[in-house]
PDB file of C-alpha atoms in Angstrom:
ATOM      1  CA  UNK A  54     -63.820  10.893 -13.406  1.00 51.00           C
ATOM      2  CA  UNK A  55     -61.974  14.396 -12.271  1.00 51.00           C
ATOM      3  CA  UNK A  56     -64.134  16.985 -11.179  1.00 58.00           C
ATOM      4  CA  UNK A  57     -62.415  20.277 -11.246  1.00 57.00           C
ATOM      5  CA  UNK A  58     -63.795  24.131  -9.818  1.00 57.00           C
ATOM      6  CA  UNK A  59     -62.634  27.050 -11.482  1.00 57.00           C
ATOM      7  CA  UNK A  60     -62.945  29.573  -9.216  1.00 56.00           C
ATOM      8  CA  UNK A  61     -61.966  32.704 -11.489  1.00 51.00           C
ATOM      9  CA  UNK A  62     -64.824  33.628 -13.806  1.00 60.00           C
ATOM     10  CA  UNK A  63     -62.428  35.644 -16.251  1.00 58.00           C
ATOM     11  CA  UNK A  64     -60.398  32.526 -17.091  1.00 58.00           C
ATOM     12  CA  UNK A  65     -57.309  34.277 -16.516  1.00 59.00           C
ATOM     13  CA  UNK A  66     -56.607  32.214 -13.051  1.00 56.00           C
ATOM     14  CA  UNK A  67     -56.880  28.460 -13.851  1.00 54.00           C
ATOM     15  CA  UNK A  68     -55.963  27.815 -10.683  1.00 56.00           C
ATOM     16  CA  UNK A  69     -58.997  24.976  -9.520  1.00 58.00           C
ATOM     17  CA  UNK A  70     -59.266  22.610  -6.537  1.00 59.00           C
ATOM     18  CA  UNK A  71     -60.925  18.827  -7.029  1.00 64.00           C
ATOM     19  CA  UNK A  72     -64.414  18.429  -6.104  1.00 71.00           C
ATOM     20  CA  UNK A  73     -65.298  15.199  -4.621  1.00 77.00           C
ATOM     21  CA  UNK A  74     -69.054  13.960  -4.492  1.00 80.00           C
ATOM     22  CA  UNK A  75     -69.878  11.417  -1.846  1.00 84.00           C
ATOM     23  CA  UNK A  76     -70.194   9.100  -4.503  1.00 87.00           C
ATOM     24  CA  UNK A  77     -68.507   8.414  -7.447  1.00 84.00           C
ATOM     25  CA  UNK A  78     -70.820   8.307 -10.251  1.00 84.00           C
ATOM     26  CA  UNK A  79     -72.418  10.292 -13.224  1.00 86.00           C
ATOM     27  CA  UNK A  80     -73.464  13.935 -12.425  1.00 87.00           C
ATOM     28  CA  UNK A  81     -76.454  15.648 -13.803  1.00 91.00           C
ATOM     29  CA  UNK A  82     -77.092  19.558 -12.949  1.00 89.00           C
ATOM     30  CA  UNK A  83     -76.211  21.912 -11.340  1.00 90.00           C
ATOM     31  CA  UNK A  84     -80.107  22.728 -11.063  1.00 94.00           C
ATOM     32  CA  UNK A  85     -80.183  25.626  -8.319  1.00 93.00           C
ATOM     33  CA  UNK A  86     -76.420  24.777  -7.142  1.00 92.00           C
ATOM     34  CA  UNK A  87     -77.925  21.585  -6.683  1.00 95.00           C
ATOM     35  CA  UNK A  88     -76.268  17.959  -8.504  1.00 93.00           C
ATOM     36  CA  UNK A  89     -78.264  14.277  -9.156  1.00 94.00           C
ATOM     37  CA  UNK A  90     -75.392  11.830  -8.936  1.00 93.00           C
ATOM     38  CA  UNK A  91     -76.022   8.282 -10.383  1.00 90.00           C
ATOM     39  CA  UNK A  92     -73.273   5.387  -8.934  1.00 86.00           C
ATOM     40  CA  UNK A  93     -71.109   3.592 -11.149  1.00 67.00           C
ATOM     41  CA  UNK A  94     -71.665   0.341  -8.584  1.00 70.00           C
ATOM     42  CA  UNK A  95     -74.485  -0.226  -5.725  1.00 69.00           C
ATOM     43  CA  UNK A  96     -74.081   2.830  -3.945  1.00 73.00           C
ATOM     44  CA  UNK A  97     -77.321   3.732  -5.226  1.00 87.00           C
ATOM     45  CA  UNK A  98     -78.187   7.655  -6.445  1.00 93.00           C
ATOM     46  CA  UNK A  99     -78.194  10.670  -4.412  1.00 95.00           C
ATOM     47  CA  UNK A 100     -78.826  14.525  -4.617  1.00 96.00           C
ATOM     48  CA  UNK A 101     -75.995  16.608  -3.691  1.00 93.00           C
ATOM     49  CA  UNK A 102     -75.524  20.431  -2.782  1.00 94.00           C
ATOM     50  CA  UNK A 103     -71.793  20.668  -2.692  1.00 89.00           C
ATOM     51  CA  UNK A 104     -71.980  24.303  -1.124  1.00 88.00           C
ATOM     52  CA  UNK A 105     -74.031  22.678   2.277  1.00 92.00           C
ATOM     53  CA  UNK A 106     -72.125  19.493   1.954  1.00 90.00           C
ATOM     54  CA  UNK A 107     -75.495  18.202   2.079  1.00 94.00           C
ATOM     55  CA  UNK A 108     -76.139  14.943   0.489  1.00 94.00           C
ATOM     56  CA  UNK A 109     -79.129  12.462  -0.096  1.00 95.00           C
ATOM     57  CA  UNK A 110     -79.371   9.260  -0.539  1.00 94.00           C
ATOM     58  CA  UNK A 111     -82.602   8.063  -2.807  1.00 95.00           C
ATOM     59  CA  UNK A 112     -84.347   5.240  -2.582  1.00 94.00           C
ATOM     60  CA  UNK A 113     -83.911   2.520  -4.651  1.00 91.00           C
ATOM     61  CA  UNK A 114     -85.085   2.813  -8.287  1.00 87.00           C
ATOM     62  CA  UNK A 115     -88.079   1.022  -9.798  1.00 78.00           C
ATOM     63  CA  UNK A 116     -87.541  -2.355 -11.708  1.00 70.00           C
ATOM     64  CA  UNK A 117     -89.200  -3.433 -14.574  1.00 61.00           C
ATOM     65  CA  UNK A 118     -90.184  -6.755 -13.613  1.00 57.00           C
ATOM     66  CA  UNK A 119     -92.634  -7.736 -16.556  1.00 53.00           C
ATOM     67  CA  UNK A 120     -89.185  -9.298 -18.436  1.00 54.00           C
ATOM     68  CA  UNK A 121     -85.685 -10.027 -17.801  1.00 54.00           C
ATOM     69  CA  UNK A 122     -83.792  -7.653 -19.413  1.00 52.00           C
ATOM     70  CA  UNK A 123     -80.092  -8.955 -20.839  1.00 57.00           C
ATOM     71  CA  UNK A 124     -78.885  -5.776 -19.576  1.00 63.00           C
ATOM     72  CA  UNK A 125     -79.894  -2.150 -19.820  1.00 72.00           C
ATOM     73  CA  UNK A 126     -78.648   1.626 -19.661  1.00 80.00           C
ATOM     74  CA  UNK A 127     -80.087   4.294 -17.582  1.00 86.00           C
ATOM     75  CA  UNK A 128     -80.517   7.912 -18.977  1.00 89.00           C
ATOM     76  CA  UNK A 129     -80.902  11.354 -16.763  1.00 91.00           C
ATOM     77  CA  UNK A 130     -82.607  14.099 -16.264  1.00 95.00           C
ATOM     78  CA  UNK A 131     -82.640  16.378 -13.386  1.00 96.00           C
ATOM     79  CA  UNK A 132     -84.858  19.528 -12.912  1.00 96.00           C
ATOM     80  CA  UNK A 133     -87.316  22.074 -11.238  1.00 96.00           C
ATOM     81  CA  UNK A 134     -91.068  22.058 -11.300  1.00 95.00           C
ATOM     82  CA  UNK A 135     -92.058  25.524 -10.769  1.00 92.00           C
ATOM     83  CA  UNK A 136     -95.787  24.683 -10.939  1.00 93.00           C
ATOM     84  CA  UNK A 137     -95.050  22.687  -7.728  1.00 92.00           C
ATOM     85  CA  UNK A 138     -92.150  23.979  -6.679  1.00 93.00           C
ATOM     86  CA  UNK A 139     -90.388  20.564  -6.808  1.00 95.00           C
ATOM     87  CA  UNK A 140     -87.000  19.466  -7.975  1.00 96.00           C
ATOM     88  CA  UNK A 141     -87.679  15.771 -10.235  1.00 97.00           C
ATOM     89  CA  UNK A 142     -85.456  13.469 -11.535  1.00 97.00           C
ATOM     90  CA  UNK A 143     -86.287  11.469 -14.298  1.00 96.00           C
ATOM     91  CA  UNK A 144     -84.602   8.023 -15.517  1.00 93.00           C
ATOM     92  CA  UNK A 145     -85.311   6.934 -18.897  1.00 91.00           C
ATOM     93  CA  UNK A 146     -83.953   2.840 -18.534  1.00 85.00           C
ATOM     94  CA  UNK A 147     -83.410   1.362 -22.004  1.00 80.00           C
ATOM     95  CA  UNK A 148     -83.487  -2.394 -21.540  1.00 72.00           C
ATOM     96  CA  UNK A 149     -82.256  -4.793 -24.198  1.00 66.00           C
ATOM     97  CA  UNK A 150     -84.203  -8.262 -24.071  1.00 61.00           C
ATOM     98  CA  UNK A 151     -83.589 -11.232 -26.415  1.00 57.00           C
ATOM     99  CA  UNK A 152     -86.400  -9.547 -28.459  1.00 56.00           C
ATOM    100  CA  UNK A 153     -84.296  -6.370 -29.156  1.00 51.00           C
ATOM    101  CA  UNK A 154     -82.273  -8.412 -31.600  1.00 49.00           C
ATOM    102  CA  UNK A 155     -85.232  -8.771 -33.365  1.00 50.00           C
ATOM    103  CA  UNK A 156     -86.712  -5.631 -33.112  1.00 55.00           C
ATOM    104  CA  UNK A 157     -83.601  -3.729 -33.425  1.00 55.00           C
ATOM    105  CA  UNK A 158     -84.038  -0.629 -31.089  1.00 58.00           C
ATOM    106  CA  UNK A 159     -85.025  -1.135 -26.853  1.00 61.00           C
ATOM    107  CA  UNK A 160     -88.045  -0.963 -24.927  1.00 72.00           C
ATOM    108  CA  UNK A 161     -88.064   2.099 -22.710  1.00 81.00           C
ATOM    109  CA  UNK A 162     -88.727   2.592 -19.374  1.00 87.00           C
ATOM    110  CA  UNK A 163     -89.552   5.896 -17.437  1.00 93.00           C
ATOM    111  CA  UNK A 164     -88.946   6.657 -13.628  1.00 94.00           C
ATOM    112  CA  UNK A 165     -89.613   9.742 -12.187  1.00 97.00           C
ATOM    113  CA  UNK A 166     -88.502  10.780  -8.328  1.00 97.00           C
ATOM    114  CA  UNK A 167     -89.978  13.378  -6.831  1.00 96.00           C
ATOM    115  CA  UNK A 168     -87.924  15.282  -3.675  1.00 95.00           C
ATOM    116  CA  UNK A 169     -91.626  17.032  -2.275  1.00 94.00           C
ATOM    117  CA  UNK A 170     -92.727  13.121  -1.899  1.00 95.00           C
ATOM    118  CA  UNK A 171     -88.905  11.138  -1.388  1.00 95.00           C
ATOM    119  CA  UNK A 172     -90.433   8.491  -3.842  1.00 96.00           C
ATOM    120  CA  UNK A 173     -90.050   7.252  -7.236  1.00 95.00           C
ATOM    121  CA  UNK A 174     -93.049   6.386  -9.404  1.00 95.00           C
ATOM    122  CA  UNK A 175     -93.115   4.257 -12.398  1.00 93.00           C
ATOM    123  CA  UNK A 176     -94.452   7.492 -15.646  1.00 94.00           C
ATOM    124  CA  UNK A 177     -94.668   4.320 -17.805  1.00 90.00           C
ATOM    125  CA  UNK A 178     -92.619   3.286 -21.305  1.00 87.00           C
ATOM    126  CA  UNK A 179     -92.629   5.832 -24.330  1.00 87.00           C
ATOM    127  CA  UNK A 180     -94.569   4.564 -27.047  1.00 81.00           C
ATOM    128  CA  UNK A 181     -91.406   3.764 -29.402  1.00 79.00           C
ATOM    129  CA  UNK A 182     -88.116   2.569 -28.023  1.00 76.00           C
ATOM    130  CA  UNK A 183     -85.198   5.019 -28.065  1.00 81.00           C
ATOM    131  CA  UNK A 184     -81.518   4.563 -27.904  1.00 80.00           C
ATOM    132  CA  UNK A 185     -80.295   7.964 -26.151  1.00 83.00           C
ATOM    133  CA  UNK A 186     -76.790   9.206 -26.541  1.00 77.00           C
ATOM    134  CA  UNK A 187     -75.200  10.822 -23.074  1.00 70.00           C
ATOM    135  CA  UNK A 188     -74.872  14.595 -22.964  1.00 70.00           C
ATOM    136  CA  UNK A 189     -71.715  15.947 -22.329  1.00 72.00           C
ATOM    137  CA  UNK A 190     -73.252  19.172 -20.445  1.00 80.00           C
ATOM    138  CA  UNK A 191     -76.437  20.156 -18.785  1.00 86.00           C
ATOM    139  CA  UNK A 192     -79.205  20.565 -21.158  1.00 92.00           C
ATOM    140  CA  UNK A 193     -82.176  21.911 -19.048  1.00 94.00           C
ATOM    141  CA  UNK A 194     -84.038  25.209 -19.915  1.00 94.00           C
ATOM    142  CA  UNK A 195     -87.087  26.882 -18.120  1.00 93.00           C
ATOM    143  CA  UNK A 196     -88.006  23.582 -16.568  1.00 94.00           C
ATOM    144  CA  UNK A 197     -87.501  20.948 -19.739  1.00 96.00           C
ATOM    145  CA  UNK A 198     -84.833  18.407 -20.275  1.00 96.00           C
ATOM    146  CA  UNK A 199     -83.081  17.211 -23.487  1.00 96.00           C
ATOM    147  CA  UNK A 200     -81.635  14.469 -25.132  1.00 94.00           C
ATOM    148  CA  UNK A 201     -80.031  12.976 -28.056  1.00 92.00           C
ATOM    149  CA  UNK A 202     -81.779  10.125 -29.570  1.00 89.00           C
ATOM    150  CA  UNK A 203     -82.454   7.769 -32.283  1.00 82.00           C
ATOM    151  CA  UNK A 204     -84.946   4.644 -33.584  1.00 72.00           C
ATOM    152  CA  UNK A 205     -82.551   2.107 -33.910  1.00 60.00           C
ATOM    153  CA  UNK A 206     -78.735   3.138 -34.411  1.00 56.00           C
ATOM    154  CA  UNK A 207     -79.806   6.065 -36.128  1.00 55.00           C
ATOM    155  CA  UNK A 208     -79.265   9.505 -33.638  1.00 61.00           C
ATOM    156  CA  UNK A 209     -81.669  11.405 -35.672  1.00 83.00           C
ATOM    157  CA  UNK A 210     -84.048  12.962 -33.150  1.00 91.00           C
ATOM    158  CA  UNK A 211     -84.241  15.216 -29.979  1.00 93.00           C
ATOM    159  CA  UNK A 212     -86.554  14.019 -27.199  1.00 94.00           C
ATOM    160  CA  UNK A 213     -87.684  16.350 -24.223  1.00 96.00           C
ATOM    161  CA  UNK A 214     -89.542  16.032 -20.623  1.00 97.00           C
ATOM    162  CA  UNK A 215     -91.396  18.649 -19.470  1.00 97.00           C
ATOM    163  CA  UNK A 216     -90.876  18.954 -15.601  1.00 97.00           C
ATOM    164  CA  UNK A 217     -93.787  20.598 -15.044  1.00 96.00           C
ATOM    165  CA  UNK A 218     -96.476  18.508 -17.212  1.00 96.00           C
ATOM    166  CA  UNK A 219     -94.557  15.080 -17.078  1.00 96.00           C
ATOM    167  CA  UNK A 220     -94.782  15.152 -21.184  1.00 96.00           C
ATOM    168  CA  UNK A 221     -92.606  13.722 -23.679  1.00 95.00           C
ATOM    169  CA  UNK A 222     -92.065  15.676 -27.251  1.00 94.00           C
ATOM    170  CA  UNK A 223     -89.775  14.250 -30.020  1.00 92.00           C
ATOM    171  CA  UNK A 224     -87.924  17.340 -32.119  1.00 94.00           C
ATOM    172  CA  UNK A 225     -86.323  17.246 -35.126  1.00 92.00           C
ATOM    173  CA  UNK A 226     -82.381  17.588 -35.552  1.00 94.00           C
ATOM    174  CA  UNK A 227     -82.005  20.773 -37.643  1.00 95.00           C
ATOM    175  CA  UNK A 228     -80.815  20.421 -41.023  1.00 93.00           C
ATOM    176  CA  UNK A 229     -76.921  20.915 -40.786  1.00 94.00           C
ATOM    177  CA  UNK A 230     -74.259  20.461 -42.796  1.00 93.00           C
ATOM    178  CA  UNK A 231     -73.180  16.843 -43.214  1.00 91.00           C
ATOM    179  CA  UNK A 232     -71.129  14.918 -42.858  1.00 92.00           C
ATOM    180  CA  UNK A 233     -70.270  16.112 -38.886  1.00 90.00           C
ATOM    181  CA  UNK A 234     -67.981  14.074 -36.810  1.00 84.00           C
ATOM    182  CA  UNK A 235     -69.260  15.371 -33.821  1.00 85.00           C
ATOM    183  CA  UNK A 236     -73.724  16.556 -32.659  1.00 90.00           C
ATOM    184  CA  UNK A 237     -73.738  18.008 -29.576  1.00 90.00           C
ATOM    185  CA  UNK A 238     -76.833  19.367 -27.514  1.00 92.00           C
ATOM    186  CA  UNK A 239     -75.200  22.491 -25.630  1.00 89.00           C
ATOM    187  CA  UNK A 240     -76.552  25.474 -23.902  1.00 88.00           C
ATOM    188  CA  UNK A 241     -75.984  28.916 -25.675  1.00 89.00           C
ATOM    189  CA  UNK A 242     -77.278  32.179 -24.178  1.00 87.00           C
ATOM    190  CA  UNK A 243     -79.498  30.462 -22.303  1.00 88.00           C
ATOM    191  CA  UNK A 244     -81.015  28.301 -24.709  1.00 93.00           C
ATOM    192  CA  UNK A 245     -81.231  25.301 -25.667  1.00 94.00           C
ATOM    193  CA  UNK A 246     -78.826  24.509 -28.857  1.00 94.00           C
ATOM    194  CA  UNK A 247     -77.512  21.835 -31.179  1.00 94.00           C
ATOM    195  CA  UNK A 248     -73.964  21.992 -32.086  1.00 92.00           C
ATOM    196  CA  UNK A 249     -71.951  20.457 -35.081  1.00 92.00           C
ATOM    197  CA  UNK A 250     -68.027  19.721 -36.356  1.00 92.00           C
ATOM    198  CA  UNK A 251     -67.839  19.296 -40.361  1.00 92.00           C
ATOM    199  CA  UNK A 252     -65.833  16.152 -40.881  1.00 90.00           C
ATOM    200  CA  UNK A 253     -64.123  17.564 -43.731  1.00 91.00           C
ATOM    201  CA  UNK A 254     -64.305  21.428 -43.459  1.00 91.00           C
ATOM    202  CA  UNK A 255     -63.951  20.921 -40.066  1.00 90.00           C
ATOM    203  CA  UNK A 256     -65.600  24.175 -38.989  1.00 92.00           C
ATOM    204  CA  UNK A 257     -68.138  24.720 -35.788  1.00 92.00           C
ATOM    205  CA  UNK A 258     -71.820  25.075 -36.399  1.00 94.00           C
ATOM    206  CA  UNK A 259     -74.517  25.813 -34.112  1.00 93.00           C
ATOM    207  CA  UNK A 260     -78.320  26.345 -34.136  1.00 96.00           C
ATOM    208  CA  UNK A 261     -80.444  27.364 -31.482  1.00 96.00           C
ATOM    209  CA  UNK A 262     -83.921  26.486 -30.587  1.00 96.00           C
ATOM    210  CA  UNK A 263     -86.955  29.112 -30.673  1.00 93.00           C
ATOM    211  CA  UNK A 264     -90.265  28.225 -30.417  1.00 90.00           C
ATOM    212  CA  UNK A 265     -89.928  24.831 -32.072  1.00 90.00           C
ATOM    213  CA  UNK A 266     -87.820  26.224 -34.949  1.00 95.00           C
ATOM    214  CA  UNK A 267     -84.363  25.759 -35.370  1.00 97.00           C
ATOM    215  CA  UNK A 268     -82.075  29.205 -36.294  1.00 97.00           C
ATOM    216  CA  UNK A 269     -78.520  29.036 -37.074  1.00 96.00           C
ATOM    217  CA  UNK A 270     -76.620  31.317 -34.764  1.00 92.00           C
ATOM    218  CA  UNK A 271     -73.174  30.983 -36.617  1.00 88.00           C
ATOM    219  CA  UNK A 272     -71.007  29.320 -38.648  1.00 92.00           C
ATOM    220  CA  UNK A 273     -67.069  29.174 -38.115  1.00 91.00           C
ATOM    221  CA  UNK A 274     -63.909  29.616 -40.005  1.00 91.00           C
ATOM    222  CA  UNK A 275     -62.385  26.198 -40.313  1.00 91.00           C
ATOM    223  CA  UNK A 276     -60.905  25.469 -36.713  1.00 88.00           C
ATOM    224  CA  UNK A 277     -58.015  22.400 -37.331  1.00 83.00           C
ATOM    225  CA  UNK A 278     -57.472  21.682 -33.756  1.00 79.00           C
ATOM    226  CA  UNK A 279     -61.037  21.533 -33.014  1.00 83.00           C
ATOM    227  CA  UNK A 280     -62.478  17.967 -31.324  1.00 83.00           C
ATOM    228  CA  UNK A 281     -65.448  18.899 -29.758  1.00 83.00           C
ATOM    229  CA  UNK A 282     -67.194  22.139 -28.289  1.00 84.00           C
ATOM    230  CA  UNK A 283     -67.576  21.647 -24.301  1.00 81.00           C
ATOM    231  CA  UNK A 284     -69.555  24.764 -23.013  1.00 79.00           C
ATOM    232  CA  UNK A 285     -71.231  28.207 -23.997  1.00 78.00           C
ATOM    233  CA  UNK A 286     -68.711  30.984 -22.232  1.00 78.00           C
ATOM    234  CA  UNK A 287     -69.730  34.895 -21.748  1.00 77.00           C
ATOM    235  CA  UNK A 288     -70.390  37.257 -24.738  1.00 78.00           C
ATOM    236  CA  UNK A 289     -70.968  34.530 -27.042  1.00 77.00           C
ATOM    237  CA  UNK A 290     -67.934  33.161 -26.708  1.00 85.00           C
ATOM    238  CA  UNK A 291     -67.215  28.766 -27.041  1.00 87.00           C
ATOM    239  CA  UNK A 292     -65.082  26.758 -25.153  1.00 85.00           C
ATOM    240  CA  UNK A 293     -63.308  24.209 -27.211  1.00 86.00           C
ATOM    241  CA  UNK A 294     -61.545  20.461 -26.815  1.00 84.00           C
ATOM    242  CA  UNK A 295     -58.445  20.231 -28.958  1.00 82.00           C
ATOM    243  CA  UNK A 296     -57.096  17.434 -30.887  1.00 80.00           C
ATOM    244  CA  UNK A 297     -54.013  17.588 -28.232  1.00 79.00           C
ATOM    245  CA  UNK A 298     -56.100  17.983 -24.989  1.00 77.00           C
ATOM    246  CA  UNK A 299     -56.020  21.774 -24.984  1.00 81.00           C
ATOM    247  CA  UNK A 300     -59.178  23.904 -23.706  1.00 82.00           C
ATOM    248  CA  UNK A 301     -59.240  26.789 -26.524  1.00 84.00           C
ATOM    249  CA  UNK A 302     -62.118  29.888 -25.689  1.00 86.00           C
ATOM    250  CA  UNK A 303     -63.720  31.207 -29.486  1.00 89.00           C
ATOM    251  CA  UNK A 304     -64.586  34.597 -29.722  1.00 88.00           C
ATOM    252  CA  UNK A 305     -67.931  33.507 -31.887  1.00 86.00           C
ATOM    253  CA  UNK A 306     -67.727  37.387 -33.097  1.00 85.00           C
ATOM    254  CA  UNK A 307     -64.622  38.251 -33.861  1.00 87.00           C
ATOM    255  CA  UNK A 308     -63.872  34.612 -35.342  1.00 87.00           C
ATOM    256  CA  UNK A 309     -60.613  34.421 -32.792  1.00 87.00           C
ATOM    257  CA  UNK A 310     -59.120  31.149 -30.697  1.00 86.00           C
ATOM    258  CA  UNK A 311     -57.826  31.882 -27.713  1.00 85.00           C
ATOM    259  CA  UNK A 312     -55.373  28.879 -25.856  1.00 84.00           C
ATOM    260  CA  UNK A 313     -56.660  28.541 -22.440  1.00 80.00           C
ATOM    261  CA  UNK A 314     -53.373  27.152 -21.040  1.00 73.00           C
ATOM    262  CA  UNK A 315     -55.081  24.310 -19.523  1.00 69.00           C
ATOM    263  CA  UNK A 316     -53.958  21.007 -20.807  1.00 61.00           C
ATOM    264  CA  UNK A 317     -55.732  17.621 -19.072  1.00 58.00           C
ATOM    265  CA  UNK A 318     -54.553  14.432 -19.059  1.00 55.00           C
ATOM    266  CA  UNK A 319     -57.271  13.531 -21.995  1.00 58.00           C
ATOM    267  CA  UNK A 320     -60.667  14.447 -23.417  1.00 59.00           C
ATOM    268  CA  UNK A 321     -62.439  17.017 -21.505  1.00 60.00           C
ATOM    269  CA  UNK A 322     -66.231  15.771 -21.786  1.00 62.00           C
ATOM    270  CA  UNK A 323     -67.860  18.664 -20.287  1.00 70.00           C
ATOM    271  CA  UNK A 324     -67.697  21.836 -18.919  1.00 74.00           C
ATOM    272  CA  UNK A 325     -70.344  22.923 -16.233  1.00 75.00           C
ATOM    273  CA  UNK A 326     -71.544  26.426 -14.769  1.00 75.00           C
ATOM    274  CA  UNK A 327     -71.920  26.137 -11.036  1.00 77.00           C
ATOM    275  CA  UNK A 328     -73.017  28.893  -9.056  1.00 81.00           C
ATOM    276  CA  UNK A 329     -73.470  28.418  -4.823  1.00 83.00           C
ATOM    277  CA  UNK A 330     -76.761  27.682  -3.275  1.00 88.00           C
ATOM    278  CA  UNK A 331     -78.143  27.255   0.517  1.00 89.00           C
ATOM    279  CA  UNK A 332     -80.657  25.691  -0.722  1.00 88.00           C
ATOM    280  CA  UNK A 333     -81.603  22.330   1.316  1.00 89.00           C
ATOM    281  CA  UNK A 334     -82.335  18.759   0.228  1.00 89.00           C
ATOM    282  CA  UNK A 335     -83.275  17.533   3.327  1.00 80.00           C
ATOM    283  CA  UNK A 336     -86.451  15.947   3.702  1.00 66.00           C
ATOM    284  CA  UNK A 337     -87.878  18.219   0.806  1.00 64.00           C
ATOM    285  CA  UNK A 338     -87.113  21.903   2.481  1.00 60.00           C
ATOM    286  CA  UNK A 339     -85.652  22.581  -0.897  1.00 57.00           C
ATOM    287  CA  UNK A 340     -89.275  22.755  -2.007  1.00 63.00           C
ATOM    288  CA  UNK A 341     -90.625  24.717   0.885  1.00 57.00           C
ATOM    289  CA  UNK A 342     -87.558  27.558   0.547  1.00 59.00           C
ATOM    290  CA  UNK A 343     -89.182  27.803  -3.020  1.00 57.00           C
ATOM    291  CA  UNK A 344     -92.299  28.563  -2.058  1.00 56.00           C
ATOM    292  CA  UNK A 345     -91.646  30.963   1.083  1.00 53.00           C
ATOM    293  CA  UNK A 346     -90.029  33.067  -2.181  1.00 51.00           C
ATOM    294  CA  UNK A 347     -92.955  33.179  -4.072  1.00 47.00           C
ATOM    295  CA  UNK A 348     -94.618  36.992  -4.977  1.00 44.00           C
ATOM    296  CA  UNK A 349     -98.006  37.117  -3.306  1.00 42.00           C
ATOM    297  CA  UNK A 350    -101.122  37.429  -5.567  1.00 37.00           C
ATOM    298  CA  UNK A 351    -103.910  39.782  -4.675  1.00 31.00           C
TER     299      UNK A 351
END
């Protein structure tokens, strides 16, 4: 995994320099300039502020111990309470026992650490199991995380977490144009949004979701070199993965691809906005800067 900082808001200077986390792994975030990074080994997982250098190390996760699994696959979240002021991380673990071959979708675990306490607590397992597909950028908005999912091998559904009340809720996908090559959750203006490439017509497609309805924000001319859209950019604007590694910015108004003159050494998977904080994850002062910022109530 590269990790890459753009430094030059205007895209004009692509000039970067590497970021390196204290431990290689998955990222979730930035939440507050703040990352959740998830080992590819035993390192374990960790929260990291790469603007303090700060970096800490969790404790070990929570084990199902009620059944061997064969193996499973761990899913993240990463978020801020504001009802208590407290940054969570929650791990959905999808184990696949001998039964899953019989049952045809996983049994699913849920963790959920807390920074306020240091400690991870078992939520429970969701009522159905869930196969969840990885995000490819950071889908949290006002304090709720998403994910793509699906019963079975069918990616059909949308499941958030609610920081604040610990809850669950299944959405439905909108209905879209089919067939698409390519569903992505993304964020756009803010929101959170569901994104989709025609297989044949190969145009962009995205909807955006308002109180529990989905609206269609725009359709596309028919972009050839487009593989996959990586991130929401200013004024509306998409940034794009080519068919020949390219990063392409859309003008979603005036219909116009512009060629970023960035070319990776293969798929970009995701494109992150990272602003600076001082905020601290030492022994939970992240939670207590919070709450010194509060407005007082009469």
């Amino acid at each position: 995994m590269l990790l890459e900082l753009f430094q030059d808001e205007s895209l004009t200077d692509l000039s970067h320099q590497g970021l390196d986390p204290p431990i290689r792994g998955r990222l979730c975030g930035p939440c507050n300039g703040i990352f959740y990074v998830d080992s590819e080994d035993s390192s374990g997982s960790g929260l990291w502020n790469p603007a303090t250098k700060e970096f800490k190390l969790l404790p070990e996760k929570i084990r199902n111990k009620s059944s061997l699994p064969l193996y499973y696959e761990d899913s993240y979240g990463f978020g801020f309470d504001p009802v208590t002021n407290d940054y969570k991380v929650v791990v959905i673990r999808e184990s696949y026992t001998r039964e899953y071959y019989l049952e045809k979708f996983p049994s699913s675990l849920v963790i959920v650490y807390t920074l306020r306490t240091d400690s991870w607590r078992c939520w429970g397992s969701l009522d159905q199991g869930y196969t969840l597909l990885g995000n490819y950028c950071y889908t949290n908005v006002d304090g709720v995380y998403y994910w793509q999912a699906g019963h079975g091998v069918h990616m059909n559904v949308i499941l958030s977490f609610n920081m604040a009340t610990d809850a669950f809720q299944e959405i439905q996908e909108p209905d879209y144009d089919k067939p698409a090559y390519s569903t992505r959750l993304i964020l756009y203006h803010d929101s959170i949004a569901f994104s989709t490439v025609h297989n044949v017509e190969k145009f962009l497609d995205i909807w955006v979701l308002n109180e529990g309805c989905w609206i269609r924000q725009f359709k596309s001319r028919p972009l050839l070199e487009l593989r996959n859209p990586v991130a929401h950019w200013k004024n509306g604007n998409v940034i794009l993965d080519s068919d020949n590694d390219q990063l392409m910015l859309y003008d979603t108004n005036k219909q116009e691809l512009k060629d970023l003159r960035f070319k990776g050494t293969g798929v970009c998977y995701e494109i992150l906005v990272y602003r600076e904080s001082l905020v601290s994850i030492k022994d939970g002062i992240g939670c207590r800067q919070h709450e010194e910022h509060l407005p007082e109530h009469s």
